[in-house]
Amino acid sequence: MLTNSLGLAQGLMPLTARVLPAALNSWCSQWVRWHGDHGHGHHHQHHRTKEFKDALQEAPEKFQGEARKRLRDFAKLPWEVAMTPEQAAKVLGTFLGIPNLEANTVLALTVDQMHAILEATTDKGDKQLEKALFSYADGITTKFFGDEVYYRGIVEYSNVCQNDCGYCGIRKHMHDVRRYTIPIPEVVEVAQWAFNNKLGNLMLQGGELRTPQRNQYIEDMVRAVREATVRMDMERRGLDPAGPLPAKDEEMGLCVSLSAGELPKEVYQRWYNAGARRYLLRIESSNPDLYAMLHPSAMSWQHRVDCLKALKEVGYMIGTGIMVGLPGQTLRDLAGDIMFFRTIGANMIGMGPYITEAGTPVADMWDKLYGKVDKKEHMKRMFDLTTRMNSLARITLGNANISATTALQAIDPMGREIALRRGSNVLMPILTPTKYREHYQLYEGKPCITDTADECRKCLNARITMIGKKVKDSVWGDPPNFRNPAISVAVSGAAAGPQVSARTIATSTATTPGTGTRTYSTAAAAPKAPTPAGAAKGSDVPRINIGVFGCMNAGKR
Ligand code: 5AD
């Protein structure tokens, strides 16, 4: 229920329409629609929004600052951080058996511990622990990134794909998808727009096509984007664009990231040489058995892992990620996913809820398993679970870049903003030219399909202001853990038990290459929640618990 929000009647008026772009108005209505739908005082809210909009009409510029502040109040609800880092540490520490856990400590949690946290918050509906999880993660995010959010503009350069991933809306066998590949000059135009709009980064994502022509196209595209934007940067810095690059040129022009699938190391190397520095390749699930269920037999989990390793060897910052809520996936799989991120040394993480796409085999599987559940309710649960995963990733990885993914917004119009308060620090505005967007529908309800890049950018800016954060303009925003992995603390011990008296920190083996892991030297560090009897480690998790997230079948949490 929105209570202390706008205070319009008490003379907030007027706000300025100029600070608050049109996108904001549409945000307001979306917000109302969403919360109205969910019974959070629709009428009251609607009334507020009308006042709000009226106020926006006639606001002089001098009220800008006030407008922003009020806007933050207005928007407080869905992403309110419930606890201070200290309070959160107390609750989480108690759960893990370390009552003296210090706030903002990065924790090298085990699969068992992460599983226990997911289970308590998902199946058992432990709201207090969930709040602590979100708040603790937000504390760590703030510790490493302050209130800054990084942007990565994304261009979906082609939907031509030779893979047949069972969940994907642009898989090879979707015959009625109109296939496109954006000509390089158009991509360069977007890159120039991105540079002028202080985006700092460009992620080039496309379907997977292992042909010499496609490899060449990508190489040329990377080079063209780099050249064009480095030249713009030289000009902006008052240097001769045709002259030599400054000695320290790492952050000239746009940072180019790629997401183009599984290719030989030589090809990765060529693209690196052309100027790409980051690469995203989601593992989709760290469980090879589940992976095998979702992909045609021609695709191999091990090969995907090998590609991630090859990318790392070439020198890329690597990103990976998974989908949450895949049919057959268990909470233990999800705990294993986060362990996978740590073991592979991921610099960037992207996790989104799995969303059914009609006409795909995994959507059929999903229907068979969950056909009877209220889909909307289910998706809301998967949304929450995804944000818990973001929080767990933040808590265990510390200073990796974690993205608030677009798929979250397909479920909740405020999805990405909420995620930015639950461990994420990266947003990816879609910059794909509008005419192509409808053909890059990976799943149903993908948002922003009809927007322009400018609208997306403005809309997201407004949204970020609302959650009390700000965009870090014109930086590459490398994942800090690429050069300086966070020191994490392992919580070890066998059983819940005595209070921990002294917390000596002993250096132990690093989980991630180059990651210092220290240990809470305590006998009392096991999770309060029991580990499932006979639970298997890692990939040999039995694939029986199909009802998985108990909440799917149970009624209310
Ligand atoms: N629901 C959610 N995410 C999906 N992706 C593909 N299909 C779906 C879907 N149906 C994600 C995959 C892929 C990324 C580009 O999009 O994780 O790696």
Coordinates of C-alpha atoms and ligand atoms in Angstrom, one line a residue:
M1 CA 0.0 0.0 0.0
L2 CA 1.4 3.3 -0.9
T3 CA 1.1 5.6 2.1
N4 CA 3.7 8.3 2.5
S5 CA 4.4 8.6 -1.1
L6 CA 3.8 11.8 -3.0
G7 CA 2.5 14.3 -0.6
L8 CA 1.3 16.2 -3.6
A9 CA -1.5 17.9 -1.7
Q10 CA 1.1 19.3 0.7
G11 CA 2.5 21.5 -1.9
L12 CA 4.9 19.4 -3.7
M13 CA 3.5 20.8 -6.8
P14 CA 4.7 21.6 -9.2
L15 CA 7.0 19.1 -10.6
T16 CA 8.7 19.6 -13.9
A17 CA 7.7 17.7 -17.0
R18 CA 11.1 18.4 -18.5
V19 CA 13.0 16.4 -15.9
L20 CA 10.5 13.7 -16.0
P21 CA 10.4 12.4 -19.5
A22 CA 7.4 10.9 -21.2
A23 CA 8.7 7.5 -20.5
L24 CA 8.2 8.2 -16.8
N25 CA 4.5 8.8 -17.3
S26 CA 4.2 5.5 -19.0
W27 CA 6.1 4.1 -16.1
C28 CA 3.6 5.5 -13.7
S29 CA 0.7 3.9 -15.5
Q30 CA 2.5 0.6 -15.7
W31 CA 3.2 0.8 -12.0
V32 CA -0.4 1.4 -11.3
R33 CA -1.5 -1.4 -13.6
W34 CA 0.8 -3.9 -12.0
H35 CA 0.1 -3.0 -8.4
G36 CA -3.5 -2.6 -9.2
D37 CA -3.5 -6.1 -10.6
H38 CA -2.1 -7.4 -7.4
G39 CA -4.6 -5.7 -5.2
H40 CA -2.3 -3.1 -3.7
G41 CA -4.9 -0.4 -3.4
H42 CA -5.6 0.2 -7.0
H43 CA -7.9 3.1 -6.6
H44 CA -5.8 5.0 -4.2
Q45 CA -2.8 4.4 -6.4
H46 CA -4.7 5.5 -9.5
H47 CA -5.7 8.7 -7.8
R48 CA -2.1 9.4 -6.8
T49 CA -0.9 8.9 -10.3
K50 CA -3.4 11.3 -11.7
E51 CA -2.3 13.9 -9.3
F52 CA 1.3 13.1 -10.1
K53 CA 0.7 13.5 -13.8
D54 CA -1.2 16.7 -13.4
A55 CA 1.7 18.0 -11.4
L56 CA 4.1 17.1 -14.0
Q57 CA 2.3 19.3 -16.5
E58 CA 3.0 22.6 -14.9
A59 CA 6.3 22.3 -13.1
P60 CA 8.9 25.0 -13.3
E61 CA 12.5 24.0 -13.5
K62 CA 13.5 25.1 -10.1
F63 CA 11.6 22.1 -8.6
Q64 CA 13.7 19.6 -10.3
G65 CA 15.7 18.5 -7.3
E66 CA 12.6 18.2 -5.2
A67 CA 10.9 16.3 -7.9
R68 CA 13.6 13.7 -8.0
K69 CA 13.5 13.3 -4.3
R70 CA 9.8 12.9 -4.2
L71 CA 10.0 10.5 -7.0
R72 CA 12.3 8.3 -5.1
D73 CA 9.8 8.3 -2.2
F74 CA 7.0 7.6 -4.6
A75 CA 8.8 4.6 -6.0
K76 CA 10.1 3.3 -2.7
L77 CA 7.8 0.3 -2.2
P78 CA 8.7 -2.6 -4.4
W79 CA 12.5 -2.4 -3.9
E80 CA 12.7 -1.1 -0.4
V81 CA 15.7 -2.4 1.4
A82 CA 14.2 -3.9 4.5
M83 CA 17.2 -4.2 6.7
T84 CA 20.5 -2.4 7.4
P85 CA 23.6 -4.5 6.4
E86 CA 24.2 -5.1 10.1
Q87 CA 20.6 -6.4 10.8
A88 CA 20.9 -8.5 7.6
A89 CA 24.2 -10.0 8.8
K90 CA 22.7 -10.9 12.1
V91 CA 19.8 -12.8 10.5
L92 CA 21.9 -14.5 7.8
G93 CA 24.7 -15.2 10.2
T94 CA 22.3 -16.9 12.7
F95 CA 20.9 -19.0 9.9
L96 CA 24.4 -20.1 8.8
G97 CA 25.6 -20.7 12.4
I98 CA 27.8 -17.6 12.7
P99 CA 26.0 -15.1 14.9
N100 CA 28.9 -12.7 14.8
L101 CA 29.0 -12.4 11.0
E102 CA 30.2 -9.0 10.0
A103 CA 28.1 -6.9 7.6
N104 CA 29.2 -6.8 4.0
T105 CA 31.4 -9.9 4.2
V106 CA 31.6 -11.8 0.9
L107 CA 30.8 -15.4 1.8
A108 CA 32.3 -18.4 0.0
L109 CA 29.2 -20.5 0.6
T110 CA 29.1 -24.2 -0.1
V111 CA 26.4 -25.8 -2.3
D112 CA 24.8 -27.2 0.8
Q113 CA 24.6 -23.7 2.4
M114 CA 23.2 -22.1 -0.7
H115 CA 20.7 -24.9 -1.1
A116 CA 19.6 -24.4 2.5
I117 CA 19.1 -20.7 1.9
L118 CA 17.1 -21.3 -1.3
E119 CA 15.1 -23.9 0.4
A120 CA 14.2 -21.9 3.4
T121 CA 13.2 -18.9 1.4
T122 CA 11.5 -20.7 -1.4
D123 CA 9.8 -23.8 0.0
K124 CA 9.5 -22.8 3.6
G125 CA 8.7 -19.2 2.9
D126 CA 11.1 -17.8 5.5
K127 CA 10.4 -14.1 4.8
Q128 CA 12.8 -12.8 7.4
L129 CA 15.6 -14.7 5.8
E130 CA 14.6 -13.5 2.4
K131 CA 14.7 -9.9 3.5
A132 CA 18.1 -10.5 5.1
L133 CA 19.3 -12.1 1.9
F134 CA 18.2 -9.2 -0.3
S135 CA 19.5 -6.6 2.2
Y136 CA 22.8 -8.3 2.7
A137 CA 23.3 -8.5 -1.0
D138 CA 22.4 -4.8 -1.5
G139 CA 25.0 -4.0 1.2
I140 CA 27.7 -5.8 -0.7
T141 CA 26.6 -4.3 -4.0
T142 CA 26.8 -0.8 -2.4
K143 CA 30.2 -1.6 -0.9
F144 CA 31.7 -2.3 -4.3
F145 CA 29.7 0.0 -6.6
G146 CA 28.3 2.7 -4.4
D147 CA 25.0 3.8 -5.9
E148 CA 26.3 3.4 -9.5
V149 CA 24.7 1.3 -12.1
Y150 CA 26.5 0.3 -15.3
Y151 CA 24.9 0.3 -18.7
R152 CA 25.6 -2.1 -21.5
G153 CA 23.8 -1.2 -24.7
I154 CA 22.8 -4.3 -26.5
V155 CA 22.4 -4.8 -30.3
E156 CA 20.9 -8.1 -31.4
Y157 CA 22.7 -8.1 -34.7
S158 CA 21.2 -11.3 -36.1
N159 CA 18.5 -13.9 -35.3
V160 CA 19.9 -16.4 -37.8
C161 CA 20.8 -19.5 -35.7
Q162 CA 21.9 -23.0 -36.5
N163 CA 21.3 -24.2 -32.9
D164 CA 18.0 -25.8 -31.8
C165 CA 18.0 -25.0 -28.1
G166 CA 14.7 -26.4 -26.8
Y167 CA 13.5 -23.2 -25.0
C168 CA 14.4 -20.5 -27.5
G169 CA 12.1 -18.5 -29.7
I170 CA 14.7 -18.1 -32.5
R171 CA 15.9 -21.7 -32.6
K172 CA 16.5 -23.2 -36.0
H173 CA 13.2 -25.0 -36.1
M174 CA 11.1 -21.9 -35.6
H175 CA 10.2 -21.8 -39.3
D176 CA 8.0 -18.7 -39.2
V177 CA 10.6 -16.4 -37.7
R178 CA 11.8 -13.9 -40.3
R179 CA 15.5 -14.1 -40.2
Y180 CA 17.6 -10.9 -40.4
T181 CA 21.2 -9.9 -40.1
I182 CA 21.9 -6.2 -39.6
P183 CA 24.3 -4.6 -42.0
I184 CA 27.5 -3.4 -40.3
P185 CA 26.9 0.3 -41.2
E186 CA 23.6 0.2 -39.3
V187 CA 25.3 -1.4 -36.3
V188 CA 28.0 1.3 -36.4
E189 CA 25.3 4.0 -36.4
V190 CA 23.9 2.5 -33.2
A191 CA 27.4 2.4 -31.8
Q192 CA 27.8 6.1 -32.5
W193 CA 24.5 6.9 -31.0
A194 CA 25.5 4.9 -27.9
F195 CA 28.8 6.7 -27.6
N196 CA 27.1 10.1 -27.9
N197 CA 24.6 9.0 -25.3
K198 CA 27.4 8.1 -22.9
L199 CA 26.8 4.4 -22.8
G200 CA 30.4 3.3 -22.7
N201 CA 29.7 -0.3 -23.8
L202 CA 28.2 -2.2 -26.6
M203 CA 27.1 -5.8 -26.4
L204 CA 26.7 -7.5 -29.8
Q205 CA 24.5 -10.5 -29.5
G206 CA 23.3 -12.8 -32.1
G207 CA 22.2 -16.4 -33.0
E208 CA 25.0 -18.9 -33.4
L209 CA 26.2 -19.5 -36.9
R210 CA 29.5 -21.3 -37.4
T211 CA 30.5 -20.3 -40.9
P212 CA 33.5 -18.4 -42.2
Q213 CA 31.3 -15.7 -43.6
R214 CA 29.7 -15.1 -40.2
N215 CA 33.0 -15.2 -38.4
Q216 CA 34.3 -12.5 -40.8
Y217 CA 31.1 -10.4 -40.4
I218 CA 31.6 -10.4 -36.7
E219 CA 35.2 -9.6 -36.9
D220 CA 34.5 -6.7 -39.3
M221 CA 31.7 -5.5 -37.1
V222 CA 33.8 -5.4 -34.0
R223 CA 36.6 -3.6 -35.8
A224 CA 34.2 -1.1 -37.3
V225 CA 32.6 -0.3 -34.0
R226 CA 35.9 0.1 -32.3
E227 CA 37.3 2.3 -35.0
A228 CA 34.3 4.6 -35.3
T229 CA 34.0 5.1 -31.6
V230 CA 37.7 5.5 -30.8
R231 CA 37.8 8.2 -33.5
M232 CA 34.9 9.9 -31.8
D233 CA 36.6 9.6 -28.5
M234 CA 39.8 11.2 -29.8
E235 CA 37.8 14.1 -31.2
R236 CA 36.0 14.5 -27.9
R237 CA 39.4 14.6 -26.1
G238 CA 40.7 17.2 -28.6
L239 CA 43.1 14.8 -30.1
D240 CA 43.7 14.4 -33.9
P241 CA 41.4 11.5 -34.8
A242 CA 43.8 10.4 -37.5
G243 CA 46.8 10.6 -35.2
P244 CA 48.3 7.9 -32.9
L245 CA 46.3 6.6 -30.0
P246 CA 47.2 7.9 -26.5
A247 CA 49.6 5.6 -24.7
K248 CA 46.9 4.4 -22.3
D249 CA 44.1 3.5 -24.8
E250 CA 42.2 0.8 -23.0
E251 CA 39.2 2.8 -22.4
M252 CA 39.0 4.7 -25.7
G253 CA 35.8 4.4 -27.6
L254 CA 33.1 1.9 -26.7
C255 CA 34.0 -1.4 -25.0
V256 CA 32.8 -4.2 -27.3
S257 CA 31.3 -7.4 -25.8
L258 CA 30.2 -10.3 -27.8
S259 CA 27.6 -13.0 -27.4
A260 CA 27.8 -15.2 -30.4
G261 CA 27.9 -18.7 -29.1
E262 CA 30.4 -21.6 -29.3
L263 CA 33.3 -21.1 -31.7
P264 CA 36.8 -22.4 -31.9
K265 CA 39.5 -20.6 -29.9
E266 CA 41.1 -19.2 -33.0
V267 CA 37.9 -17.4 -33.9
Y268 CA 37.6 -16.0 -30.3
Q269 CA 41.2 -14.9 -30.7
R270 CA 40.5 -13.1 -34.0
W271 CA 37.6 -11.3 -32.5
Y272 CA 39.7 -10.3 -29.5
N273 CA 42.3 -9.0 -31.9
A274 CA 39.7 -7.0 -33.6
G275 CA 38.9 -5.3 -30.3
A276 CA 36.3 -7.3 -28.4
R277 CA 37.1 -7.6 -24.7
R278 CA 34.1 -9.3 -23.1
Y279 CA 32.2 -12.4 -24.0
L280 CA 28.9 -13.8 -22.7
L281 CA 28.1 -17.5 -23.0
R282 CA 25.4 -18.6 -20.6
I283 CA 25.9 -22.2 -19.5
E284 CA 22.0 -22.2 -19.2
S285 CA 22.3 -24.8 -16.4
S286 CA 25.4 -26.1 -14.6
N287 CA 23.8 -29.5 -14.4
P288 CA 24.9 -31.5 -17.5
D289 CA 21.8 -33.8 -17.3
L290 CA 19.4 -30.9 -17.2
Y291 CA 21.4 -29.3 -20.0
A292 CA 21.1 -32.4 -22.1
M293 CA 17.3 -32.4 -21.6
L294 CA 17.0 -28.9 -23.0
H295 CA 19.3 -29.2 -25.9
P296 CA 19.6 -31.4 -29.0
S297 CA 22.2 -34.1 -28.6
A298 CA 24.5 -32.2 -31.0
M299 CA 25.1 -29.7 -28.3
S300 CA 27.4 -30.6 -25.5
W301 CA 27.6 -29.1 -22.0
Q302 CA 31.3 -30.0 -21.7
H303 CA 32.0 -28.2 -25.0
R304 CA 30.3 -25.1 -23.7
V305 CA 32.4 -25.2 -20.5
D306 CA 35.5 -25.7 -22.7
C307 CA 34.5 -22.6 -24.7
L308 CA 34.3 -20.5 -21.5
K309 CA 37.8 -21.7 -20.6
A310 CA 39.1 -20.9 -24.1
L311 CA 37.6 -17.4 -23.9
K312 CA 39.3 -16.9 -20.5
E313 CA 42.7 -18.0 -21.9
V314 CA 42.4 -15.6 -24.8
G315 CA 42.0 -12.9 -22.3
Y316 CA 38.3 -12.0 -22.4
M317 CA 36.3 -11.0 -19.3
I318 CA 33.8 -13.8 -19.3
G319 CA 30.1 -13.8 -18.5
T320 CA 27.9 -16.7 -18.0
G321 CA 24.5 -17.4 -16.5
I322 CA 21.5 -19.6 -16.3
M323 CA 17.7 -19.6 -16.6
V324 CA 15.6 -20.0 -13.4
G325 CA 12.5 -22.2 -13.5
L326 CA 13.4 -24.6 -16.2
P327 CA 11.2 -27.7 -16.2
G328 CA 12.9 -30.3 -14.1
Q329 CA 15.3 -27.9 -12.4
T330 CA 15.8 -28.3 -8.7
L331 CA 16.8 -25.8 -6.0
R332 CA 20.0 -27.8 -5.6
D333 CA 20.7 -27.3 -9.3
L334 CA 20.4 -23.6 -8.7
A335 CA 22.8 -23.7 -5.8
G336 CA 25.2 -25.6 -8.0
D337 CA 24.8 -22.9 -10.7
I338 CA 26.3 -20.3 -8.4
M339 CA 29.1 -22.7 -7.4
F340 CA 29.7 -23.1 -11.1
F341 CA 30.1 -19.3 -11.6
R342 CA 32.7 -19.2 -8.9
T343 CA 34.6 -22.2 -10.1
I344 CA 34.8 -21.0 -13.7
G345 CA 35.7 -17.5 -12.5
A346 CA 32.9 -15.6 -14.0
N347 CA 33.3 -11.9 -14.3
M348 CA 29.8 -11.2 -15.4
I349 CA 26.5 -13.0 -14.5
G350 CA 23.2 -12.9 -16.2
M351 CA 20.3 -14.9 -14.8
G352 CA 16.7 -14.6 -16.0
P353 CA 13.5 -16.5 -15.4
Y354 CA 12.7 -19.1 -18.0
I355 CA 9.7 -17.9 -19.9
T356 CA 7.7 -20.3 -22.1
E357 CA 7.7 -19.6 -25.8
A358 CA 4.9 -21.3 -27.7
G359 CA 6.0 -23.8 -30.3
T360 CA 9.2 -24.9 -28.5
P361 CA 9.7 -28.3 -27.0
V362 CA 10.6 -27.0 -23.6
A363 CA 7.4 -25.0 -23.4
D364 CA 5.6 -28.3 -24.1
M365 CA 7.6 -30.0 -21.3
W366 CA 6.7 -27.1 -19.1
D367 CA 3.0 -27.4 -19.9
K368 CA 3.1 -31.1 -19.1
L369 CA 4.7 -30.5 -15.7
Y370 CA 3.0 -27.3 -14.6
G371 CA 0.0 -27.0 -16.8
K372 CA -2.3 -26.8 -13.9
V373 CA -0.6 -24.1 -11.9
D374 CA -1.7 -20.5 -12.2
K375 CA 0.9 -19.3 -14.6
K376 CA 1.0 -15.7 -13.5
E377 CA 1.4 -16.7 -9.9
H378 CA 4.1 -19.1 -10.9
M379 CA 6.0 -16.6 -12.9
K380 CA 5.9 -14.2 -10.0
R381 CA 7.5 -16.9 -7.8
M382 CA 10.1 -17.5 -10.4
F383 CA 10.8 -13.8 -10.5
D384 CA 11.4 -13.8 -6.8
L385 CA 13.5 -16.9 -7.0
T386 CA 15.6 -15.3 -9.7
T387 CA 16.3 -12.2 -7.6
R388 CA 17.2 -14.5 -4.7
M389 CA 19.7 -16.1 -7.0
N390 CA 21.0 -12.6 -7.9
S391 CA 21.5 -11.9 -4.2
L392 CA 23.2 -15.2 -3.6
A393 CA 25.5 -14.6 -6.5
R394 CA 26.4 -11.1 -5.1
I395 CA 27.0 -12.5 -1.7
T396 CA 29.3 -15.3 -2.9
L397 CA 31.0 -13.5 -5.9
G398 CA 31.4 -10.1 -4.3
N399 CA 32.6 -7.8 -7.1
A400 CA 31.4 -9.5 -10.3
N401 CA 29.1 -7.6 -12.6
I402 CA 25.6 -8.9 -12.2
S403 CA 23.0 -8.0 -14.7
A404 CA 19.4 -7.2 -14.0
T405 CA 18.1 -9.1 -17.0
T406 CA 15.4 -8.1 -19.5
A407 CA 13.5 -11.4 -18.9
L408 CA 12.8 -10.1 -15.4
Q409 CA 10.9 -7.2 -16.9
A410 CA 8.8 -9.6 -18.9
I411 CA 7.3 -10.7 -15.6
D412 CA 7.2 -7.5 -13.6
P413 CA 7.3 -4.1 -15.3
M414 CA 9.5 -3.1 -12.5
G415 CA 11.6 -6.2 -12.6
R416 CA 14.9 -4.9 -13.5
E417 CA 14.7 -2.1 -10.9
I418 CA 13.8 -4.5 -8.2
A419 CA 16.8 -6.7 -9.2
L420 CA 19.1 -3.7 -8.9
R421 CA 18.2 -3.6 -5.2
R422 CA 18.7 -7.3 -4.8
G423 CA 22.3 -7.7 -5.9
S424 CA 22.5 -6.6 -9.5
N425 CA 24.5 -3.6 -10.7
V426 CA 24.2 -3.8 -14.5
L427 CA 21.4 -2.9 -16.9
M428 CA 21.3 -3.6 -20.6
P429 CA 19.2 -1.2 -22.6
I430 CA 18.2 -2.7 -25.9
L431 CA 19.5 -0.6 -28.8
T432 CA 18.6 -2.9 -31.6
P433 CA 16.9 -0.8 -34.3
T434 CA 13.2 -1.0 -33.8
K435 CA 12.4 -2.7 -37.1
Y436 CA 14.4 -5.8 -36.1
R437 CA 13.1 -6.1 -32.6
E438 CA 10.0 -8.1 -33.2
H439 CA 12.1 -10.8 -34.9
Y440 CA 14.3 -11.3 -31.8
Q441 CA 11.6 -12.7 -29.6
L442 CA 13.4 -15.3 -27.5
Y443 CA 10.4 -15.7 -25.3
E444 CA 6.8 -14.5 -24.9
G445 CA 6.2 -11.0 -23.7
K446 CA 9.8 -9.7 -24.2
P447 CA 9.5 -6.1 -23.3
C448 CA 10.4 -2.9 -25.3
I449 CA 9.7 -4.6 -28.6
T450 CA 8.3 -1.4 -30.1
D451 CA 10.6 1.1 -28.4
T452 CA 13.4 3.1 -29.9
A453 CA 16.9 3.1 -28.4
D454 CA 16.3 6.7 -27.3
E455 CA 13.1 5.7 -25.5
C456 CA 14.8 2.7 -23.8
R457 CA 17.6 4.9 -22.6
K458 CA 15.4 7.6 -21.2
C459 CA 13.0 5.2 -19.7
L460 CA 15.8 3.3 -17.9
N461 CA 17.4 6.6 -16.7
A462 CA 14.2 7.6 -15.1
R463 CA 13.8 4.1 -13.5
I464 CA 17.3 4.2 -12.0
T465 CA 16.7 7.6 -10.5
M466 CA 13.6 6.2 -8.9
I467 CA 15.5 3.5 -7.0
G468 CA 17.9 6.1 -5.7
K469 CA 20.8 5.0 -7.9
K470 CA 22.5 6.7 -10.7
V471 CA 24.0 5.7 -14.1
K472 CA 27.8 5.7 -14.3
D473 CA 28.2 7.5 -17.7
S474 CA 30.8 6.9 -20.4
V475 CA 32.8 4.2 -18.6
W476 CA 33.6 0.7 -19.6
G477 CA 32.9 -0.4 -16.0
D478 CA 35.0 -3.5 -16.2
P479 CA 33.9 -6.2 -13.7
P480 CA 36.2 -5.4 -10.8
N481 CA 36.8 -9.1 -10.1
F482 CA 38.6 -9.4 -13.5
R483 CA 41.7 -7.8 -11.9
N484 CA 40.9 -7.8 -8.2
P485 CA 38.7 -10.7 -7.0
A486 CA 37.0 -9.9 -3.7
I487 CA 38.3 -11.6 -0.6
S488 CA 35.6 -14.0 0.5
V489 CA 35.1 -15.9 3.7
A490 CA 34.2 -19.5 3.9
V491 CA 31.8 -20.6 6.5
S492 CA 32.9 -24.0 7.5
G493 CA 32.0 -26.5 10.1
A494 CA 29.8 -29.5 10.5
A495 CA 26.8 -28.9 12.6
A496 CA 24.9 -26.0 14.0
G497 CA 25.9 -25.7 17.6
P498 CA 27.8 -23.5 20.0
Q499 CA 28.1 -19.8 19.6
V500 CA 31.2 -18.7 17.8
S501 CA 33.6 -16.9 20.1
A502 CA 36.6 -15.8 18.1
R503 CA 36.5 -15.4 14.4
T504 CA 40.0 -16.0 13.3
I505 CA 40.6 -15.7 9.6
A506 CA 42.8 -18.3 8.0
T507 CA 43.8 -18.1 4.4
S508 CA 42.8 -21.3 2.6
T509 CA 42.7 -22.5 -0.9
A510 CA 41.2 -20.2 -3.5
T511 CA 38.0 -21.4 -5.2
T512 CA 38.4 -19.1 -8.1
P513 CA 41.8 -18.6 -9.5
G514 CA 43.3 -15.6 -7.9
T515 CA 40.5 -15.3 -5.3
G516 CA 41.6 -15.2 -1.8
T517 CA 39.3 -17.2 0.3
R518 CA 39.5 -17.0 4.0
T519 CA 37.7 -19.1 6.5
Y520 CA 35.6 -18.5 9.5
S521 CA 37.5 -20.7 11.8
T522 CA 34.5 -22.0 13.7
A523 CA 33.0 -25.2 14.6
A524 CA 29.5 -23.8 14.4
A525 CA 28.9 -22.9 10.9
A526 CA 26.6 -25.3 9.2
P527 CA 23.2 -24.0 8.1
K528 CA 20.3 -24.4 10.5
A529 CA 18.3 -26.0 7.8
P530 CA 19.2 -29.6 7.4
T531 CA 21.0 -30.8 4.3
P532 CA 18.7 -33.1 2.3
A533 CA 19.6 -36.6 3.2
G534 CA 21.9 -38.2 0.6
A535 CA 22.0 -35.1 -1.5
A536 CA 24.4 -35.5 -4.3
K537 CA 27.1 -33.0 -5.1
G538 CA 27.2 -31.0 -8.2
S539 CA 26.0 -32.6 -11.4
D540 CA 24.9 -36.0 -10.1
V541 CA 21.9 -34.5 -8.5
P542 CA 19.1 -36.9 -9.0
R543 CA 16.6 -35.6 -11.4
I544 CA 13.5 -36.7 -9.6
N545 CA 12.3 -33.8 -7.7
I546 CA 10.2 -32.5 -10.5
G547 CA 7.8 -30.7 -8.3
V548 CA 10.9 -28.7 -7.5
F549 CA 10.1 -25.4 -6.0
G550 CA 7.7 -26.7 -3.5
C551 CA 5.9 -23.5 -3.8
M552 CA 4.8 -24.3 -7.3
N553 CA 2.4 -26.8 -6.0
A554 CA 1.8 -25.5 -2.5
G555 CA -0.6 -22.6 -2.3
K556 CA 0.6 -19.5 -0.6
R557 CA 4.0 -19.1 0.7
Ligands
5AD1 N1 13.2 -17.7 -21.5 C1 14.1 -17.1 -20.9 N2 15.4 -16.9 -21.4 C2 15.6 -17.4 -22.6 N3 16.7 -17.4 -23.3 C3 16.5 -18.1 -24.4 N4 15.3 -18.5 -24.5 C4 14.7 -18.1 -23.3 C5 13.4 -18.3 -22.7 N5 12.4 -19.0 -23.3 C6 18.0 -16.8 -22.8 C7 19.1 -17.9 -22.8 C8 20.1 -17.3 -23.7 C9 19.8 -15.9 -23.7 C10 20.3 -15.2 -24.9 O1 18.4 -15.8 -23.7 O2 19.6 -18.0 -21.5 O3 21.5 -17.6 -23.3

